[in-house]
GROMACS .gro file of C-alpha atoms in nm:
model
  333
    1UNK     CA    1   8.056  10.005   9.004
    2UNK     CA    2   8.244  10.151   9.301
    3UNK     CA    3   8.575   9.981   9.379
    4UNK     CA    4   8.729  10.006   9.726
    5UNK     CA    5   9.100  10.065   9.764
    6UNK     CA    6   9.325   9.765   9.816
    7UNK     CA    7   9.457   9.702  10.165
    8UNK     CA    8   9.820   9.738  10.263
    9UNK     CA    9  10.034   9.661  10.567
   10UNK     CA   10   9.938   9.870  10.868
   11UNK     CA   11   9.579   9.922  10.755
   12UNK     CA   12   9.298   9.885  11.007
   13UNK     CA   13   9.048   9.605  10.950
   14UNK     CA   14   8.711   9.610  11.127
   15UNK     CA   15   8.571   9.277  11.247
   16UNK     CA   16   8.193   9.226  11.238
   17UNK     CA   17   7.968   8.950  11.373
   18UNK     CA   18   7.640   9.005  11.187
   19UNK     CA   19   7.469   8.680  11.281
   20UNK     CA   20   7.598   8.380  11.482
   21UNK     CA   21   7.788   8.454  11.807
   22UNK     CA   22   8.085   8.238  11.706
   23UNK     CA   23   8.357   8.454  11.869
   24UNK     CA   24   8.198   8.379  12.209
   25UNK     CA   25   8.154   8.009  12.134
   26UNK     CA   26   8.494   7.950  11.974
   27UNK     CA   27   8.724   8.195  12.150
   28UNK     CA   28   9.053   8.020  12.075
   29UNK     CA   29   8.982   7.984  11.706
   30UNK     CA   30   8.860   8.344  11.688
   31UNK     CA   31   9.178   8.474  11.848
   32UNK     CA   32   9.390   8.261  11.614
   33UNK     CA   33   9.210   8.420  11.319
   34UNK     CA   34   9.276   8.771  11.449
   35UNK     CA   35   9.640   8.683  11.507
   36UNK     CA   36   9.668   8.564  11.146
   37UNK     CA   37   9.563   8.911  11.030
   38UNK     CA   38   9.804   9.077  11.271
   39UNK     CA   39  10.086   8.857  11.144
   40UNK     CA   40  10.006   8.985  10.794
   41UNK     CA   41  10.070   9.337  10.921
   42UNK     CA   42   9.715   9.461  10.972
   43UNK     CA   43   9.566   9.634  11.274
   44UNK     CA   44   9.252   9.461  11.400
   45UNK     CA   45   8.956   9.656  11.538
   46UNK     CA   46   8.687   9.436  11.692
   47UNK     CA   47   8.323   9.533  11.656
   48UNK     CA   48   8.099   9.561  11.961
   49UNK     CA   49   7.916   9.236  11.882
   50UNK     CA   50   8.229   9.019  11.893
   51UNK     CA   51   8.192   8.965  12.269
   52UNK     CA   52   7.813   8.937  12.282
   53UNK     CA   53   7.557   8.659  12.257
   54UNK     CA   54   7.179   8.644  12.252
   55UNK     CA   55   7.114   8.272  12.208
   56UNK     CA   56   7.147   8.216  11.831
   57UNK     CA   57   7.269   8.568  11.747
   58UNK     CA   58   7.543   8.808  11.850
   59UNK     CA   59   7.309   9.093  11.939
   60UNK     CA   60   6.991   9.275  11.854
   61UNK     CA   61   6.917   9.372  11.497
   62UNK     CA   62   6.994   9.734  11.588
   63UNK     CA   63   7.327   9.650  11.751
   64UNK     CA   64   7.444   9.433  11.463
   65UNK     CA   65   7.354   9.699  11.206
   66UNK     CA   66   7.523   9.969  11.414
   67UNK     CA   67   7.840   9.758  11.429
   68UNK     CA   68   7.862   9.762  11.050
   69UNK     CA   69   7.766  10.128  11.012
   70UNK     CA   70   8.025  10.233  11.270
   71UNK     CA   71   8.306  10.090  11.060
   72UNK     CA   72   8.181  10.274  10.752
   73UNK     CA   73   8.164  10.599  10.950
   74UNK     CA   74   8.528  10.548  11.060
   75UNK     CA   75   8.757  10.663  10.779
   76UNK     CA   76   9.056  10.486  10.936
   77UNK     CA   77   8.897  10.147  10.874
   78UNK     CA   78   9.005  10.022  10.531
   79UNK     CA   79   8.833   9.681  10.525
   80UNK     CA   80   8.557   9.494  10.707
   81UNK     CA   81   8.570   9.116  10.753
   82UNK     CA   82   8.304   8.896  10.909
   83UNK     CA   83   8.383   8.650  11.186
   84UNK     CA   84   8.146   8.387  11.046
   85UNK     CA   85   7.800   8.348  10.892
   86UNK     CA   86   7.487   8.223  11.064
   87UNK     CA   87   7.122   8.260  10.971
   88UNK     CA   88   6.998   8.616  11.011
   89UNK     CA   89   7.214   8.873  10.832
   90UNK     CA   90   6.912   8.955  10.616
   91UNK     CA   91   6.754   9.118  10.924
   92UNK     CA   92   7.008   9.399  10.899
   93UNK     CA   93   6.948   9.508  10.540
   94UNK     CA   94   6.693   9.786  10.605
   95UNK     CA   95   6.920   9.944  10.867
   96UNK     CA   96   7.249   9.981  10.681
   97UNK     CA   97   7.345  10.343  10.601
   98UNK     CA   98   7.385  10.294  10.228
   99UNK     CA   99   7.461  10.661  10.157
  100UNK     CA  100   7.762  10.648  10.387
  101UNK     CA  101   7.869  10.320  10.226
  102UNK     CA  102   7.855  10.483   9.885
  103UNK     CA  103   8.059  10.782   9.997
  104UNK     CA  104   8.313  10.590  10.203
  105UNK     CA  105   8.377  10.267  10.010
  106UNK     CA  106   8.590   9.994  10.164
  107UNK     CA  107   8.645   9.622  10.129
  108UNK     CA  108   8.368   9.410  10.283
  109UNK     CA  109   8.433   9.036  10.292
  110UNK     CA  110   8.272   8.720  10.421
  111UNK     CA  111   8.073   8.424  10.296
  112UNK     CA  112   7.778   8.199  10.375
  113UNK     CA  113   7.500   8.400  10.552
  114UNK     CA  114   7.701   8.720  10.491
  115UNK     CA  115   7.582   8.682  10.131
  116UNK     CA  116   7.285   8.897  10.234
  117UNK     CA  117   7.511   9.188  10.328
  118UNK     CA  118   7.746   9.151  10.033
  119UNK     CA  119   7.470   9.145   9.773
  120UNK     CA  120   7.265   9.420   9.934
  121UNK     CA  121   7.564   9.655   9.954
  122UNK     CA  122   7.633   9.592   9.587
  123UNK     CA  123   7.267   9.624   9.486
  124UNK     CA  124   7.205   9.947   9.678
  125UNK     CA  125   7.535  10.128   9.617
  126UNK     CA  126   7.728   9.960   9.335
  127UNK     CA  127   8.012   9.879   9.577
  128UNK     CA  128   8.216   9.573   9.479
  129UNK     CA  129   8.210   9.330   9.771
  130UNK     CA  130   8.407   9.014   9.830
  131UNK     CA  131   8.288   8.657   9.876
  132UNK     CA  132   8.583   8.520  10.065
  133UNK     CA  133   8.733   8.398  10.392
  134UNK     CA  134   8.588   8.473  10.735
  135UNK     CA  135   8.784   8.504  11.058
  136UNK     CA  136   8.686   8.190  11.248
  137UNK     CA  137   8.648   7.914  10.985
  138UNK     CA  138   8.915   8.042  10.746
  139UNK     CA  139   9.180   8.266  10.907
  140UNK     CA  140   9.142   8.073  11.232
  141UNK     CA  141   9.205   7.727  11.082
  142UNK     CA  142   9.430   7.494  11.285
  143UNK     CA  143   9.723   7.516  11.295
  144UNK     CA  144   9.701   7.814  11.057
  145UNK     CA  145   9.512   7.936  10.753
  146UNK     CA  146   9.563   7.709  10.452
  147UNK     CA  147   9.849   7.861  10.249
  148UNK     CA  148   9.658   7.841   9.921
  149UNK     CA  149   9.356   8.012  10.078
  150UNK     CA  150   9.579   8.290  10.207
  151UNK     CA  151   9.730   8.323   9.861
  152UNK     CA  152   9.386   8.360   9.700
  153UNK     CA  153   9.297   8.627   9.959
  154UNK     CA  154   9.611   8.828   9.886
  155UNK     CA  155   9.567   8.795   9.510
  156UNK     CA  156   9.239   8.986   9.527
  157UNK     CA  157   9.232   9.229   9.820
  158UNK     CA  158   9.598   9.334   9.812
  159UNK     CA  159   9.606   9.324   9.432
  160UNK     CA  160   9.899   9.084   9.420
  161UNK     CA  161   9.757   8.965   9.088
  162UNK     CA  162   9.643   9.217   8.833
  163UNK     CA  163   9.351   9.134   8.604
  164UNK     CA  164   9.294   8.982   8.363
  165UNK     CA  165   9.396   8.643   8.499
  166UNK     CA  166   9.254   8.291   8.499
  167UNK     CA  167   9.187   8.124   8.833
  168UNK     CA  168   9.396   7.834   8.950
  169UNK     CA  169   9.237   7.501   9.037
  170UNK     CA  170   9.383   7.398   9.375
  171UNK     CA  171   9.558   7.062   9.374
  172UNK     CA  172   9.390   6.960   9.700
  173UNK     CA  173   9.082   7.058   9.898
  174UNK     CA  174   8.893   6.962  10.214
  175UNK     CA  175   8.550   6.971  10.374
  176UNK     CA  176   8.644   6.748  10.669
  177UNK     CA  177   8.452   6.842  10.982
  178UNK     CA  178   8.643   6.843  11.310
  179UNK     CA  179   8.523   6.969  11.648
  180UNK     CA  180   8.662   7.320  11.676
  181UNK     CA  181   8.691   7.287  12.054
  182UNK     CA  182   8.911   6.977  12.040
  183UNK     CA  183   9.081   6.997  11.698
  184UNK     CA  184   9.450   6.909  11.737
  185UNK     CA  185   9.552   6.824  11.381
  186UNK     CA  186   9.524   6.969  11.035
  187UNK     CA  187   9.228   6.859  10.826
  188UNK     CA  188   9.267   6.577  10.575
  189UNK     CA  189   9.314   6.703  10.222
  190UNK     CA  190   9.170   6.530   9.915
  191UNK     CA  191   9.292   6.534   9.557
  192UNK     CA  192   9.087   6.782   9.355
  193UNK     CA  193   8.899   6.624   9.067
  194UNK     CA  194   8.887   6.962   8.897
  195UNK     CA  195   8.602   7.180   8.776
  196UNK     CA  196   8.330   7.009   8.577
  197UNK     CA  197   8.178   7.138   8.254
  198UNK     CA  198   7.810   7.056   8.297
  199UNK     CA  199   7.690   7.253   7.995
  200UNK     CA  200   7.924   7.386   7.728
  201UNK     CA  201   7.968   7.745   7.626
  202UNK     CA  202   8.158   8.065   7.688
  203UNK     CA  203   8.027   8.398   7.819
  204UNK     CA  204   8.123   8.721   7.989
  205UNK     CA  205   7.924   8.915   8.245
  206UNK     CA  206   7.920   9.061   8.592
  207UNK     CA  207   8.016   8.807   8.856
  208UNK     CA  208   7.736   8.799   9.116
  209UNK     CA  209   7.637   8.538   9.370
  210UNK     CA  210   7.695   8.372   9.703
  211UNK     CA  211   7.531   8.117   9.928
  212UNK     CA  212   7.218   7.976   9.767
  213UNK     CA  213   7.029   7.901  10.089
  214UNK     CA  214   7.086   8.257  10.214
  215UNK     CA  215   6.946   8.402   9.891
  216UNK     CA  216   6.604   8.261   9.980
  217UNK     CA  217   6.582   8.519  10.261
  218UNK     CA  218   6.583   8.826  10.035
  219UNK     CA  219   6.545   8.716   9.672
  220UNK     CA  220   6.340   8.953   9.456
  221UNK     CA  221   6.362   9.239   9.706
  222UNK     CA  222   6.523   9.580   9.663
  223UNK     CA  223   6.832   9.437   9.832
  224UNK     CA  224   6.893   9.170   9.568
  225UNK     CA  225   7.095   9.267   9.257
  226UNK     CA  226   6.963   9.261   8.902
  227UNK     CA  227   7.113   8.946   8.752
  228UNK     CA  228   7.038   9.025   8.388
  229UNK     CA  229   7.333   8.914   8.178
  230UNK     CA  230   7.539   8.818   8.482
  231UNK     CA  231   7.745   8.511   8.563
  232UNK     CA  232   7.576   8.374   8.874
  233UNK     CA  233   7.779   8.175   9.126
  234UNK     CA  234   7.609   7.966   9.395
  235UNK     CA  235   7.730   7.730   9.665
  236UNK     CA  236   7.590   7.561   9.973
  237UNK     CA  237   7.676   7.374  10.291
  238UNK     CA  238   7.527   7.079  10.483
  239UNK     CA  239   7.216   7.054  10.266
  240UNK     CA  240   7.060   6.745  10.111
  241UNK     CA  241   6.921   6.659   9.769
  242UNK     CA  242   6.563   6.749   9.863
  243UNK     CA  243   6.660   7.094   9.990
  244UNK     CA  244   6.874   7.160   9.685
  245UNK     CA  245   6.585   7.073   9.455
  246UNK     CA  246   6.378   7.332   9.641
  247UNK     CA  247   6.652   7.593   9.612
  248UNK     CA  248   6.731   7.526   9.246
  249UNK     CA  249   6.360   7.544   9.173
  250UNK     CA  250   6.340   7.874   9.362
  251UNK     CA  251   6.581   8.017   9.106
  252UNK     CA  252   6.381   7.859   8.824
  253UNK     CA  253   6.040   7.995   8.924
  254UNK     CA  254   6.191   8.335   9.006
  255UNK     CA  255   6.310   8.363   8.646
  256UNK     CA  256   6.677   8.377   8.747
  257UNK     CA  257   6.791   8.112   8.500
  258UNK     CA  258   6.626   8.309   8.218
  259UNK     CA  259   6.821   8.623   8.308
  260UNK     CA  260   7.177   8.502   8.363
  261UNK     CA  261   7.437   8.433   8.094
  262UNK     CA  262   7.628   8.164   8.283
  263UNK     CA  263   7.632   7.962   8.605
  264UNK     CA  264   7.911   7.861   8.843
  265UNK     CA  265   7.837   7.607   9.116
  266UNK     CA  266   8.078   7.571   9.405
  267UNK     CA  267   8.171   7.253   9.587
  268UNK     CA  268   7.903   7.156   9.840
  269UNK     CA  269   8.036   7.105  10.193
  270UNK     CA  270   7.919   6.776  10.347
  271UNK     CA  271   7.640   6.710  10.094
  272UNK     CA  272   7.380   6.440  10.167
  273UNK     CA  273   7.243   6.282   9.848
  274UNK     CA  274   6.971   6.094  10.040
  275UNK     CA  275   7.059   5.788   9.828
  276UNK     CA  276   6.896   5.950   9.527
  277UNK     CA  277   6.946   5.762   9.197
  278UNK     CA  278   7.090   6.079   9.039
  279UNK     CA  279   7.367   6.327   9.111
  280UNK     CA  280   7.340   6.689   9.215
  281UNK     CA  281   7.459   6.792   8.869
  282UNK     CA  282   7.187   6.580   8.708
  283UNK     CA  283   6.928   6.738   8.936
  284UNK     CA  284   7.044   7.086   8.835
  285UNK     CA  285   7.007   7.002   8.466
  286UNK     CA  286   6.661   6.858   8.531
  287UNK     CA  287   6.550   7.180   8.700
  288UNK     CA  288   6.708   7.415   8.446
  289UNK     CA  289   6.564   7.224   8.153
  290UNK     CA  290   6.661   7.335   7.803
  291UNK     CA  291   6.801   7.675   7.906
  292UNK     CA  292   7.128   7.681   7.713
  293UNK     CA  293   7.391   7.858   7.922
  294UNK     CA  294   7.746   7.752   8.011
  295UNK     CA  295   7.759   7.579   8.350
  296UNK     CA  296   8.070   7.494   8.550
  297UNK     CA  297   8.038   7.290   8.871
  298UNK     CA  298   8.261   7.162   9.153
  299UNK     CA  299   8.437   7.501   9.169
  300UNK     CA  300   8.645   7.593   9.474
  301UNK     CA  301   8.444   7.879   9.621
  302UNK     CA  302   8.248   7.895   9.944
  303UNK     CA  303   8.247   7.650  10.234
  304UNK     CA  304   8.523   7.412  10.126
  305UNK     CA  305   8.889   7.498  10.163
  306UNK     CA  306   9.089   7.650  10.007
  307UNK     CA  307   8.840   7.876   9.834
  308UNK     CA  308   8.884   8.156   9.587
  309UNK     CA  309   8.778   8.512   9.666
  310UNK     CA  310   8.509   8.621   9.420
  311UNK     CA  311   8.470   9.000   9.384
  312UNK     CA  312   8.099   9.065   9.339
  313UNK     CA  313   8.030   9.300   9.049
  314UNK     CA  314   8.344   9.261   8.840
  315UNK     CA  315   8.344   9.156   8.477
  316UNK     CA  316   8.444   8.793   8.440
  317UNK     CA  317   8.464   8.530   8.170
  318UNK     CA  318   8.328   8.179   8.208
  319UNK     CA  319   8.470   7.928   7.961
  320UNK     CA  320   8.294   7.606   8.054
  321UNK     CA  321   8.440   7.422   7.754
  322UNK     CA  322   8.791   7.450   7.900
  323UNK     CA  323   8.689   7.470   8.267
  324UNK     CA  324   8.819   7.824   8.311
  325UNK     CA  325   8.708   8.129   8.509
  326UNK     CA  326   8.889   8.452   8.427
  327UNK     CA  327   8.867   8.778   8.619
  328UNK     CA  328   8.864   9.051   8.353
  329UNK     CA  329   8.905   9.331   8.608
  330UNK     CA  330   9.021   9.381   8.963
  331UNK     CA  331   8.778   9.422   9.248
  332UNK     CA  332   8.994   9.688   9.415
  333UNK     CA  333   9.154  10.005   9.289
   0.00000   0.00000   0.00000
């Protein structure tokens, strides 16, 4: 595994928009997110797609891939953070300059649809990537980024915490949806019920995963990592029980559940159970069947806030019996 260097005050961070044109649609929130990074002492360098829009996307496939490659070519850029997700980051995977990535490693972070980029970079080069906050939904929160989310960010990418360490369960969380154009108050926070042991056990392995829906766009391709012996983490947003059965079953028929040593399931933002007479956890057990691996659900990673930053590729320990996730190594050097 290749580990990028941690970021420090004064470092330049490149901003990419690999899918949805959110900086154009949500200008105020985008600028608030950039200002949050500047207030932390970083220099912000905006990619060429941050001011562009082609209907549902920020630019052509070529332009979006070039935006990412340009930041890897630039040795002054120490980290790359996505503005938001979307639907079509998987279009870019054949056009990333993976040799340059391998020879000029740097932090790459985002979540949701950016899963395609994070996992492909890791699969093709061995570079540790980071499933964590994006500029508009996370750094650009009103009136400011959630303090606990900022803390989790700094723990990992600035190496404020040195592995091994066990992750904290936030006291409160939120998935409240407010109109980003008119939001004038902080989101309501809910008491965290904690992380749920769905199937007992303890295991160690490489931490690999991301947004489950996005995985369907490149699963079992050369851009998807080998999950043998890994601890897989998955999470999703705005899906319903029927869609989740399809996605869980996608992992089942692809043989993923037979390969992994453990499973972490993140909180699901705005989940619709369709009045099913069973829970999402019960559905997962039904799909997995008798495969005996430790499973921890309701974990704070992904689309709910605050969320932990998961370095993709590091060794981790999953102790479902005690509801613990421990990072056994750092994601940065």
